[in-house]
mmCIF file of C-alpha atoms and ligand atoms in Angstrom:
data_model
loop_
_atom_site.group_PDB
_atom_site.id
_atom_site.type_symbol
_atom_site.label_atom_id
_atom_site.label_comp_id
_atom_site.label_asym_id
_atom_site.label_seq_id
_atom_site.Cartn_x
_atom_site.Cartn_y
_atom_site.Cartn_z
ATOM 1 C CA MET S 570 13.042 -21.823 -46.885
ATOM 2 C CA SER S 571 13.809 -18.575 -48.237
ATOM 3 C CA LYS S 572 16.689 -16.753 -47.281
ATOM 4 C CA PRO S 573 16.907 -13.994 -44.705
ATOM 5 C CA THR S 574 16.750 -10.602 -46.044
ATOM 6 C CA ILE S 575 18.933 -8.022 -45.156
ATOM 7 C CA LEU S 576 18.659 -4.194 -45.364
ATOM 8 C CA LEU S 577 22.030 -2.666 -45.595
ATOM 9 C CA ILE S 578 21.586 1.298 -44.171
ATOM 10 C CA TYR S 579 24.130 3.563 -44.965
ATOM 11 C CA THR S 580 24.475 6.933 -42.908
ATOM 12 C CA GLY S 581 28.146 7.849 -43.697
ATOM 13 C CA GLY S 582 31.403 7.493 -41.814
ATOM 14 C CA THR S 583 34.876 6.267 -43.095
ATOM 15 C CA ILE S 584 33.628 2.840 -44.109
ATOM 16 C CA GLY S 585 31.897 3.845 -47.260
ATOM 17 C CA MET S 586 34.682 5.958 -48.084
ATOM 18 C CA ALA S 587 37.501 4.757 -50.861
ATOM 19 C CA LYS S 588 40.593 6.208 -51.527
ATOM 20 C CA ASP S 589 40.745 8.194 -54.796
ATOM 21 C CA PRO S 590 43.986 6.534 -56.601
ATOM 22 C CA LYS S 591 45.126 10.012 -58.292
ATOM 23 C CA THR S 592 44.617 12.519 -55.135
ATOM 24 C CA GLY S 593 44.961 9.503 -52.381
ATOM 25 C CA ASN S 594 42.043 11.833 -50.681
ATOM 26 C CA LEU S 595 39.485 9.659 -49.069
ATOM 27 C CA ARG S 596 35.970 9.932 -50.626
ATOM 28 C CA ALA S 597 32.584 8.843 -50.190
ATOM 29 C CA PHE S 598 31.824 5.837 -52.534
ATOM 30 C CA ASN S 599 28.594 5.028 -54.599
ATOM 31 C CA PHE S 600 27.284 2.541 -52.283
ATOM 32 C CA ASP S 601 25.181 1.055 -54.440
ATOM 33 C CA ASN S 602 28.431 -0.478 -55.999
ATOM 34 C CA LEU S 603 29.208 -1.849 -52.744
ATOM 35 C CA LEU S 604 29.030 -5.438 -54.165
ATOM 36 C CA THR S 605 31.494 -4.355 -56.633
ATOM 37 C CA LYS S 606 33.813 -3.424 -53.838
ATOM 38 C CA ILE S 607 33.099 -6.198 -51.445
ATOM 39 C CA PRO S 608 32.580 -9.387 -53.787
ATOM 40 C CA GLU S 609 32.695 -11.678 -50.790
ATOM 41 C CA LEU S 610 29.041 -10.395 -50.053
ATOM 42 C CA ASN S 611 27.665 -12.587 -52.557
ATOM 43 C CA LEU S 612 28.931 -15.787 -50.539
ATOM 44 C CA LEU S 613 26.393 -14.506 -47.496
ATOM 45 C CA ASP S 614 23.221 -16.883 -47.437
ATOM 46 C CA CYS S 615 20.818 -13.913 -47.329
ATOM 47 C CA GLN S 616 19.645 -11.470 -49.739
ATOM 48 C CA ILE S 617 21.495 -7.662 -49.472
ATOM 49 C CA THR S 618 19.482 -4.778 -50.569
ATOM 50 C CA THR S 619 20.933 -1.308 -49.749
ATOM 51 C CA VAL S 620 19.816 2.119 -48.475
ATOM 52 C CA SER S 621 21.399 5.343 -47.964
ATOM 53 C CA ILE S 622 20.044 8.309 -45.409
ATOM 54 C CA GLN S 623 19.487 11.402 -48.269
ATOM 55 C CA ALA S 624 22.760 12.919 -47.241
ATOM 56 C CA PRO S 625 25.350 10.663 -45.572
ATOM 57 C CA ILE S 626 27.457 12.355 -43.131
ATOM 58 C CA ASP S 627 30.946 12.218 -40.909
ATOM 59 C CA SER S 628 29.333 11.273 -37.776
ATOM 60 C CA SER S 629 29.952 14.078 -36.104
ATOM 61 C CA ASN S 630 27.214 15.914 -37.420
ATOM 62 C CA MET S 631 24.719 13.272 -36.294
ATOM 63 C CA THR S 632 21.212 15.090 -35.340
ATOM 64 C CA PRO S 633 18.232 13.606 -33.638
ATOM 65 C CA ASN S 634 16.569 14.258 -37.577
ATOM 66 C CA HIS S 635 19.074 11.726 -38.668
ATOM 67 C CA TRP S 636 18.377 9.600 -35.964
ATOM 68 C CA VAL S 637 14.439 9.577 -36.958
ATOM 69 C CA GLU S 638 15.176 9.354 -40.592
ATOM 70 C CA ILE S 639 17.216 5.942 -40.137
ATOM 71 C CA ALA S 640 14.068 4.711 -37.912
ATOM 72 C CA GLU S 641 11.885 5.981 -40.417
ATOM 73 C CA LEU S 642 13.788 3.952 -43.203
ATOM 74 C CA ILE S 643 13.524 1.046 -40.535
ATOM 75 C CA GLU S 644 10.041 1.329 -40.079
ATOM 76 C CA HIS S 645 9.402 1.215 -43.999
ATOM 77 C CA HIS S 646 11.375 -1.980 -44.344
ATOM 78 C CA TYR S 647 10.454 -3.659 -41.396
ATOM 79 C CA GLU S 648 7.980 -6.242 -42.769
ATOM 80 C CA ARG S 649 9.930 -7.099 -45.699
ATOM 81 C CA CYS S 650 13.330 -7.500 -43.765
ATOM 82 C CA ASP S 651 15.022 -10.093 -41.354
ATOM 83 C CA GLY S 652 17.462 -7.888 -40.405
ATOM 84 C CA PHE S 653 19.319 -4.455 -40.603
ATOM 85 C CA VAL S 654 22.552 -3.542 -40.855
ATOM 86 C CA VAL S 655 23.471 0.359 -40.182
ATOM 87 C CA LEU S 656 26.799 1.467 -41.397
ATOM 88 C CA HIS S 657 27.782 4.480 -39.307
ATOM 89 C CA GLY S 658 30.811 6.579 -38.339
ATOM 90 C CA SER S 659 32.053 5.361 -35.363
ATOM 91 C CA ASP S 660 32.569 8.796 -33.749
ATOM 92 C CA THR S 661 28.712 8.862 -32.202
ATOM 93 C CA MET S 662 27.811 5.555 -33.208
ATOM 94 C CA SER S 663 27.097 4.956 -29.581
ATOM 95 C CA TYR S 664 24.899 7.910 -29.479
ATOM 96 C CA THR S 665 22.707 7.069 -32.523
ATOM 97 C CA ALA S 666 22.468 3.350 -31.671
ATOM 98 C CA SER S 667 21.315 4.061 -28.213
ATOM 99 C CA ALA S 668 18.915 6.336 -29.379
ATOM 100 C CA LEU S 669 17.575 4.389 -31.583
ATOM 101 C CA SER S 670 17.007 1.574 -28.938
ATOM 102 C CA PHE S 671 14.738 3.700 -27.251
ATOM 103 C CA MET S 672 12.914 4.365 -30.216
ATOM 104 C CA LEU S 673 12.185 1.310 -31.329
ATOM 105 C CA GLU S 674 9.889 -0.155 -28.972
ATOM 106 C CA ASN S 675 9.331 -4.022 -28.983
ATOM 107 C CA LEU S 676 11.758 -4.492 -31.368
ATOM 108 C CA THR S 677 11.936 -8.024 -32.610
ATOM 109 C CA LYS S 678 14.613 -8.294 -35.448
ATOM 110 C CA PRO S 679 18.231 -7.357 -35.066
ATOM 111 C CA ILE S 680 19.424 -3.690 -35.821
ATOM 112 C CA ILE S 681 23.719 -4.479 -36.169
ATOM 113 C CA PHE S 682 25.421 -1.026 -36.095
ATOM 114 C CA THR S 683 28.806 -0.883 -37.448
ATOM 115 C CA GLY S 684 31.427 1.071 -39.209
ATOM 116 C CA SER S 685 35.494 0.948 -39.154
ATOM 117 C CA GLN S 686 38.453 2.915 -38.296
ATOM 118 C CA LEU S 687 39.977 2.230 -42.037
ATOM 119 C CA PRO S 688 37.868 2.854 -45.017
ATOM 120 C CA ILE S 689 36.626 0.018 -47.187
ATOM 121 C CA GLY S 690 38.745 0.696 -50.050
ATOM 122 C CA ASP S 691 42.209 0.666 -47.926
ATOM 123 C CA LEU S 692 44.002 -2.573 -48.113
ATOM 124 C CA ARG S 693 44.343 -3.369 -44.281
ATOM 125 C CA THR S 694 40.842 -2.188 -43.771
ATOM 126 C CA ASP S 695 38.716 -3.575 -40.883
ATOM 127 C CA ALA S 696 35.532 -2.866 -42.986
ATOM 128 C CA LYS S 697 35.345 -6.139 -44.623
ATOM 129 C CA GLU S 698 35.798 -8.231 -41.211
ATOM 130 C CA ASN S 699 32.901 -5.922 -39.293
ATOM 131 C CA LEU S 700 30.611 -5.680 -42.485
ATOM 132 C CA ILE S 701 30.652 -9.078 -43.300
ATOM 133 C CA THR S 702 29.766 -10.413 -39.807
ATOM 134 C CA SER S 703 27.458 -7.781 -38.744
ATOM 135 C CA ILE S 704 25.334 -9.291 -42.184
ATOM 136 C CA GLN S 705 25.785 -13.086 -40.893
ATOM 137 C CA ILE S 706 24.727 -11.550 -36.956
ATOM 138 C CA ALA S 707 21.539 -9.936 -38.703
ATOM 139 C CA ALA S 708 20.366 -12.967 -40.774
ATOM 140 C CA LEU S 709 20.888 -15.614 -37.482
ATOM 141 C CA GLN S 710 17.803 -17.299 -37.209
ATOM 142 C CA GLN S 711 16.712 -19.832 -34.816
ATOM 143 C CA LYS S 712 13.254 -21.849 -35.352
ATOM 144 C CA ASP S 713 12.199 -18.718 -37.725
ATOM 145 C CA THR S 714 12.827 -16.033 -34.986
ATOM 146 C CA ALA S 715 15.862 -13.901 -34.974
ATOM 147 C CA VAL S 716 18.568 -15.078 -32.584
ATOM 148 C CA VAL S 717 19.132 -10.860 -31.606
ATOM 149 C CA GLN S 718 16.099 -8.933 -31.168
ATOM 150 C CA GLU S 719 17.838 -5.362 -30.213
ATOM 151 C CA VAL S 720 19.903 -2.918 -31.682
ATOM 152 C CA ALA S 721 23.318 -4.055 -31.125
ATOM 153 C CA ILE S 722 27.292 -2.614 -32.288
ATOM 154 C CA TYR S 723 29.485 -4.998 -34.037
ATOM 155 C CA PHE S 724 33.135 -3.995 -34.011
ATOM 156 C CA GLU S 725 36.210 -6.123 -34.275
ATOM 157 C CA TYR S 726 34.718 -9.547 -33.370
ATOM 158 C CA LYS S 727 32.621 -8.317 -30.452
ATOM 159 C CA LEU S 728 28.849 -7.777 -30.807
ATOM 160 C CA TYR S 729 27.485 -5.437 -28.054
ATOM 161 C CA ARG S 730 24.196 -3.967 -26.545
ATOM 162 C CA ALA S 731 23.917 -0.905 -28.193
ATOM 163 C CA ASN S 732 23.249 1.141 -25.258
ATOM 164 C CA ARG S 733 25.800 -0.447 -23.152
ATOM 165 C CA THR S 734 28.684 0.811 -25.261
ATOM 166 C CA THR S 735 31.328 3.611 -25.680
ATOM 167 C CA LYS S 736 33.682 4.906 -28.020
ATOM 168 C CA ILE S 737 37.351 4.418 -26.268
ATOM 169 C CA ASN S 738 39.657 4.398 -29.016
ATOM 170 C CA ALA S 739 40.388 6.516 -31.584
ATOM 171 C CA GLU S 740 43.527 4.478 -33.177
ATOM 172 C CA HIS S 741 42.788 0.905 -32.505
ATOM 173 C CA PHE S 742 40.310 -1.487 -33.943
ATOM 174 C CA GLU S 743 38.940 -2.363 -30.896
ATOM 175 C CA ALA S 744 37.147 1.012 -30.710
ATOM 176 C CA PHE S 745 34.464 0.034 -28.473
ATOM 177 C CA THR S 746 33.855 -1.321 -25.155
ATOM 178 C CA SER S 747 31.135 -2.316 -22.524
ATOM 179 C CA LEU S 748 32.442 -2.674 -19.180
ATOM 180 C CA ASN S 749 29.185 -2.628 -17.255
ATOM 181 C CA TYR S 750 27.438 -5.654 -19.501
ATOM 182 C CA PRO S 751 28.743 -8.603 -21.797
ATOM 183 C CA ALA S 752 29.190 -9.353 -25.236
ATOM 184 C CA LEU S 753 26.543 -10.723 -26.712
ATOM 185 C CA ILE S 754 28.170 -12.110 -29.435
ATOM 186 C CA THR S 755 32.377 -12.890 -29.782
ATOM 187 C CA SER S 756 33.777 -13.667 -33.301
ATOM 188 C CA GLY S 757 36.058 -16.524 -33.494
ATOM 189 C CA VAL S 758 36.421 -19.675 -35.510
ATOM 190 C CA HIS S 759 32.220 -19.962 -34.798
ATOM 191 C CA LEU S 760 30.279 -17.282 -33.413
ATOM 192 C CA ASN S 761 30.086 -17.769 -29.885
ATOM 193 C CA ILE S 762 26.959 -16.202 -28.848
ATOM 194 C CA ASN S 763 25.659 -15.412 -24.747
ATOM 195 C CA TYR S 764 21.893 -16.358 -24.808
ATOM 196 C CA GLU S 765 21.648 -15.048 -21.304
ATOM 197 C CA ALA S 766 22.900 -11.833 -22.409
ATOM 198 C CA LEU S 767 20.620 -11.347 -25.070
ATOM 199 C CA PHE S 768 17.511 -9.243 -24.834
ATOM 200 C CA LYS S 769 14.289 -10.981 -24.631
ATOM 201 C CA PRO S 770 11.468 -8.828 -26.042
ATOM 202 C CA LYS S 771 7.987 -9.249 -25.067
ATOM 203 C CA LEU S 772 7.008 -10.965 -28.298
ATOM 204 C CA THR S 773 3.212 -10.173 -28.225
ATOM 205 C CA GLN S 774 3.676 -6.301 -28.753
ATOM 206 C CA LYS S 775 3.821 -4.571 -32.341
ATOM 207 C CA LEU S 776 6.798 -2.496 -33.027
ATOM 208 C CA ASN S 777 6.112 1.039 -31.813
ATOM 209 C CA ILE S 778 8.452 4.094 -33.282
ATOM 210 C CA HIS S 779 9.026 6.802 -31.070
ATOM 211 C CA LYS S 780 10.235 9.894 -33.350
ATOM 212 C CA THR S 781 9.984 12.305 -30.594
ATOM 213 C CA LEU S 782 12.560 13.756 -28.986
ATOM 214 C CA ASN S 783 13.314 16.434 -26.778
ATOM 215 C CA THR S 784 16.774 18.694 -27.012
ATOM 216 C CA ASN S 785 16.380 20.906 -24.018
ATOM 217 C CA VAL S 786 18.584 18.899 -22.099
ATOM 218 C CA THR S 787 22.716 19.266 -21.278
ATOM 219 C CA ILE S 788 25.570 17.074 -19.956
ATOM 220 C CA VAL S 789 27.606 18.823 -16.963
ATOM 221 C CA LYS S 790 30.723 17.408 -16.276
ATOM 222 C CA LEU S 791 31.691 18.234 -12.615
ATOM 223 C CA PHE S 792 35.440 18.880 -11.908
ATOM 224 C CA PRO S 793 37.533 19.500 -8.885
ATOM 225 C CA GLY S 794 37.691 23.910 -9.153
ATOM 226 C CA ILE S 795 34.273 24.271 -11.426
ATOM 227 C CA SER S 796 32.786 27.672 -10.830
ATOM 228 C CA LYS S 797 29.758 28.558 -8.856
ATOM 229 C CA PRO S 798 29.107 31.476 -11.701
ATOM 230 C CA ILE S 799 29.420 29.230 -14.160
ATOM 231 C CA ILE S 800 27.627 26.292 -13.157
ATOM 232 C CA THR S 801 24.995 28.582 -12.136
ATOM 233 C CA ALA S 802 24.888 30.172 -15.250
ATOM 234 C CA LEU S 803 24.338 26.862 -16.965
ATOM 235 C CA PHE S 804 21.925 25.137 -14.700
ATOM 236 C CA SER S 805 19.814 28.451 -15.031
ATOM 237 C CA LEU S 806 19.524 28.533 -19.051
ATOM 238 C CA PRO S 807 15.695 29.473 -19.609
ATOM 239 C CA HIS S 808 14.370 26.310 -21.450
ATOM 240 C CA LEU S 809 16.152 23.657 -19.871
ATOM 241 C CA GLU S 810 14.666 20.243 -18.805
ATOM 242 C CA GLY S 811 16.829 17.757 -18.285
ATOM 243 C CA ILE S 812 20.315 17.506 -16.916
ATOM 244 C CA ILE S 813 22.657 14.672 -16.928
ATOM 245 C CA LEU S 814 25.098 15.384 -14.058
ATOM 246 C CA GLU S 815 28.462 13.445 -14.234
ATOM 247 C CA THR S 816 29.525 12.894 -10.715
ATOM 248 C CA PHE S 817 32.447 11.113 -9.128
ATOM 249 C CA GLY S 818 32.899 7.644 -8.683
ATOM 250 C CA ALA S 819 30.150 6.330 -7.122
ATOM 251 C CA GLY S 820 27.523 9.440 -7.452
ATOM 252 C CA ASN S 821 29.774 11.396 -5.280
ATOM 253 C CA ALA S 822 29.257 15.543 -5.825
ATOM 254 C CA ILE S 823 30.767 18.430 -3.903
ATOM 255 C CA THR S 824 28.879 19.027 -0.730
ATOM 256 C CA ASN S 825 28.935 23.216 -0.707
ATOM 257 C CA LYS S 826 25.541 24.742 0.556
ATOM 258 C CA TRP S 827 25.754 26.669 -2.960
ATOM 259 C CA PHE S 828 26.079 23.645 -4.907
ATOM 260 C CA ILE S 829 23.524 21.546 -3.387
ATOM 261 C CA GLU S 830 20.866 24.678 -3.233
ATOM 262 C CA LEU S 831 21.631 25.138 -6.432
ATOM 263 C CA LEU S 832 20.564 21.676 -7.484
ATOM 264 C CA GLN S 833 17.464 21.977 -4.942
ATOM 265 C CA ALA S 834 16.423 25.464 -7.154
ATOM 266 C CA THR S 835 16.688 23.810 -10.523
ATOM 267 C CA LEU S 836 14.901 20.535 -9.387
ATOM 268 C CA GLN S 837 12.346 23.118 -8.000
ATOM 269 C CA ARG S 838 11.881 24.338 -11.406
ATOM 270 C CA GLY S 839 10.835 20.994 -12.557
ATOM 271 C CA VAL S 840 14.190 20.576 -14.337
ATOM 272 C CA HIS S 841 15.100 16.350 -14.463
ATOM 273 C CA ILE S 842 18.578 15.758 -13.039
ATOM 274 C CA VAL S 843 20.359 12.347 -13.316
ATOM 275 C CA ASN S 844 23.207 11.380 -11.712
ATOM 276 C CA VAL S 845 25.508 9.413 -13.815
ATOM 277 C CA THR S 846 29.345 8.650 -12.568
ATOM 278 C CA GLN S 847 32.008 9.574 -15.013
ATOM 279 C CA CYS S 848 33.777 6.286 -14.394
ATOM 280 C CA LEU S 849 33.534 3.642 -17.011
ATOM 281 C CA GLN S 850 32.762 1.123 -15.167
ATOM 282 C CA GLY S 851 30.351 0.634 -11.526
ATOM 283 C CA HIS S 852 27.352 2.103 -10.299
ATOM 284 C CA VAL S 853 25.934 5.329 -8.584
ATOM 285 C CA ILE S 854 24.871 4.314 -5.209
ATOM 286 C CA MET S 855 23.853 7.344 -3.608
ATOM 287 C CA GLY S 856 24.050 7.499 0.050
ATOM 288 C CA GLN S 857 27.063 5.239 0.406
ATOM 289 C CA TYR S 858 29.399 8.187 0.673
ATOM 290 C CA GLU S 859 28.463 11.454 2.931
ATOM 291 C CA THR S 860 29.410 13.432 -0.435
ATOM 292 C CA SER S 861 26.140 11.641 -2.136
ATOM 293 C CA THR S 862 23.857 11.636 0.908
ATOM 294 C CA GLN S 863 22.567 15.027 0.149
ATOM 295 C CA LEU S 864 21.629 14.380 -3.332
ATOM 296 C CA LYS S 865 19.448 11.293 -2.440
ATOM 297 C CA LYS S 866 17.805 13.600 -0.182
ATOM 298 C CA ILE S 867 16.803 16.261 -2.573
ATOM 299 C CA GLY S 868 15.902 13.979 -5.017
ATOM 300 C CA LEU S 869 18.551 13.407 -8.180
ATOM 301 C CA ILE S 870 17.422 10.280 -10.329
ATOM 302 C CA SER S 871 19.951 7.746 -9.975
ATOM 303 C CA GLY S 872 21.295 6.568 -13.471
ATOM 304 C CA HIS S 873 22.716 3.390 -11.870
ATOM 305 C CA ASN S 874 25.761 2.046 -14.474
ATOM 306 C CA ILE S 875 24.351 3.608 -17.740
ATOM 307 C CA THR S 876 26.721 4.813 -19.736
ATOM 308 C CA THR S 877 26.480 8.728 -20.674
ATOM 309 C CA GLU S 878 25.443 8.174 -24.228
ATOM 310 C CA ALA S 879 22.505 5.897 -23.288
ATOM 311 C CA ALA S 880 21.875 8.531 -20.261
ATOM 312 C CA VAL S 881 21.594 11.723 -22.491
ATOM 313 C CA THR S 882 19.223 9.712 -25.560
ATOM 314 C CA LYS S 883 17.012 8.214 -22.633
ATOM 315 C CA LEU S 884 16.643 11.536 -20.942
ATOM 316 C CA MET S 885 15.838 13.144 -24.893
ATOM 317 C CA TYR S 886 13.118 10.144 -25.313
ATOM 318 C CA LEU S 887 11.562 10.431 -21.595
ATOM 319 C CA LEU S 888 11.165 13.877 -22.054
ATOM 320 C CA SER S 889 9.092 13.908 -24.906
ATOM 321 C CA LYS S 890 6.413 11.968 -22.984
ATOM 322 C CA THR S 891 4.316 13.675 -20.623
ATOM 323 C CA ASN S 892 5.273 12.408 -17.097
ATOM 324 C CA THR S 893 4.498 13.484 -13.751
ATOM 325 C CA PRO S 894 8.450 14.139 -11.879
ATOM 326 C CA ASN S 895 7.807 10.815 -10.026
ATOM 327 C CA GLU S 896 6.369 8.729 -13.470
ATOM 328 C CA PHE S 897 9.345 10.245 -14.900
ATOM 329 C CA ARG S 898 11.871 9.370 -12.118
ATOM 330 C CA ILE S 899 10.434 5.851 -12.087
ATOM 331 C CA ALA S 900 10.703 5.315 -15.885
ATOM 332 C CA TYR S 901 13.981 6.636 -15.858
ATOM 333 C CA GLU S 902 15.651 4.347 -12.917
ATOM 334 C CA THR S 903 13.925 1.219 -14.783
ATOM 335 C CA SER S 904 15.544 -0.935 -17.112
ATOM 336 C CA LEU S 905 13.152 0.060 -20.947
ATOM 337 C CA ARG S 906 16.096 -1.732 -23.318
ATOM 338 C CA GLY S 907 18.637 -3.378 -20.924
ATOM 339 C CA GLU S 908 20.619 -0.226 -20.533
ATOM 340 C CA LEU S 909 20.801 -0.235 -16.986
ATOM 341 C CA SER S 910 21.168 -2.842 -14.266
HETATM 342 N N1 LIG N 1838 35.154 11.027 -38.431
HETATM 343 C C1 LIG N 1838 34.422 9.610 -38.484
HETATM 344 C C2 LIG N 1838 32.754 9.338 -37.977
HETATM 345 O O1 LIG N 1838 32.636 9.204 -37.239
HETATM 346 C C3 LIG N 1838 35.070 8.225 -37.825
HETATM 347 C C4 LIG N 1838 34.798 7.143 -38.207
HETATM 348 O O2 LIG N 1838 33.815 6.840 -39.364
HETATM 349 O O3 LIG N 1838 35.123 6.089 -37.730
HETATM 350 O O4 LIG N 1838 32.251 9.398 -39.110
#
């Protein structure tokens, strides 16, 4: 049997940097020299090739155009490769990986995002473990089929479904969490695979890549004291087509008449409003409290237990399709890639 072929896609971020020994500054190193930087990669039982996006960046500068560029690299190498590892800055990794999960429909191969808190050239780096285990996971096969058939993030001994993750720590190696869905794989002495939790794609359908994303969207986080003129101005923006409304607790919001009327007027303009909780764990249950009953009545979409990162990228993805308000609601409230339950 031939060895699995893995493509490493470099997009930038701390992982691909090394300290200039003279100045001490962090600089992106030439990724073609990866195997010299990490000779351990030669010991892995797979064939590794590397490719970069045109201009690798700090992930704070990621845009939907970069997401399309990554999707196109995957599309170009999809038949040839058995798995993909995307090296990406951790700051916006959950957004990019969530977006890719929606853009890559009927995926049957692993797309593993990883990065690191310390550069690969640093003595105490977490990059080596993250990279080596990500490649091993991307190469995992059983009966000629990939074990992981979805977009995932591997960081600090855990593989999570990408669209369930959030970056919660700018300091610790354990930078990500997935509080509404269990880890897919935990790395210890062995790779402990949670088979139950893995996404089961429809194997009969061909990969379908969606490259159009609609960015006429915004995220509005409620807070006590939010002012009527400011929120009215936000909701009245001319090109707005979708809003992620981050509400309190189980999807609760202020019950003032002006606020409900503002939501109603916005919905009537054809703008979709999704109710997503500010809490990292738990569900939106509209109607559980009096403070969310009106939201349900006027027709807000429930984000259930979706993360904000997945919510906004799902909005961009679904808005690019021409759906009636009702079709849009049904699609949004349905789990498309395991992003909500
Ligand atoms: N600022 C960096 C980035 O997101 C941090 C990292 O790589 O983890 O690109």
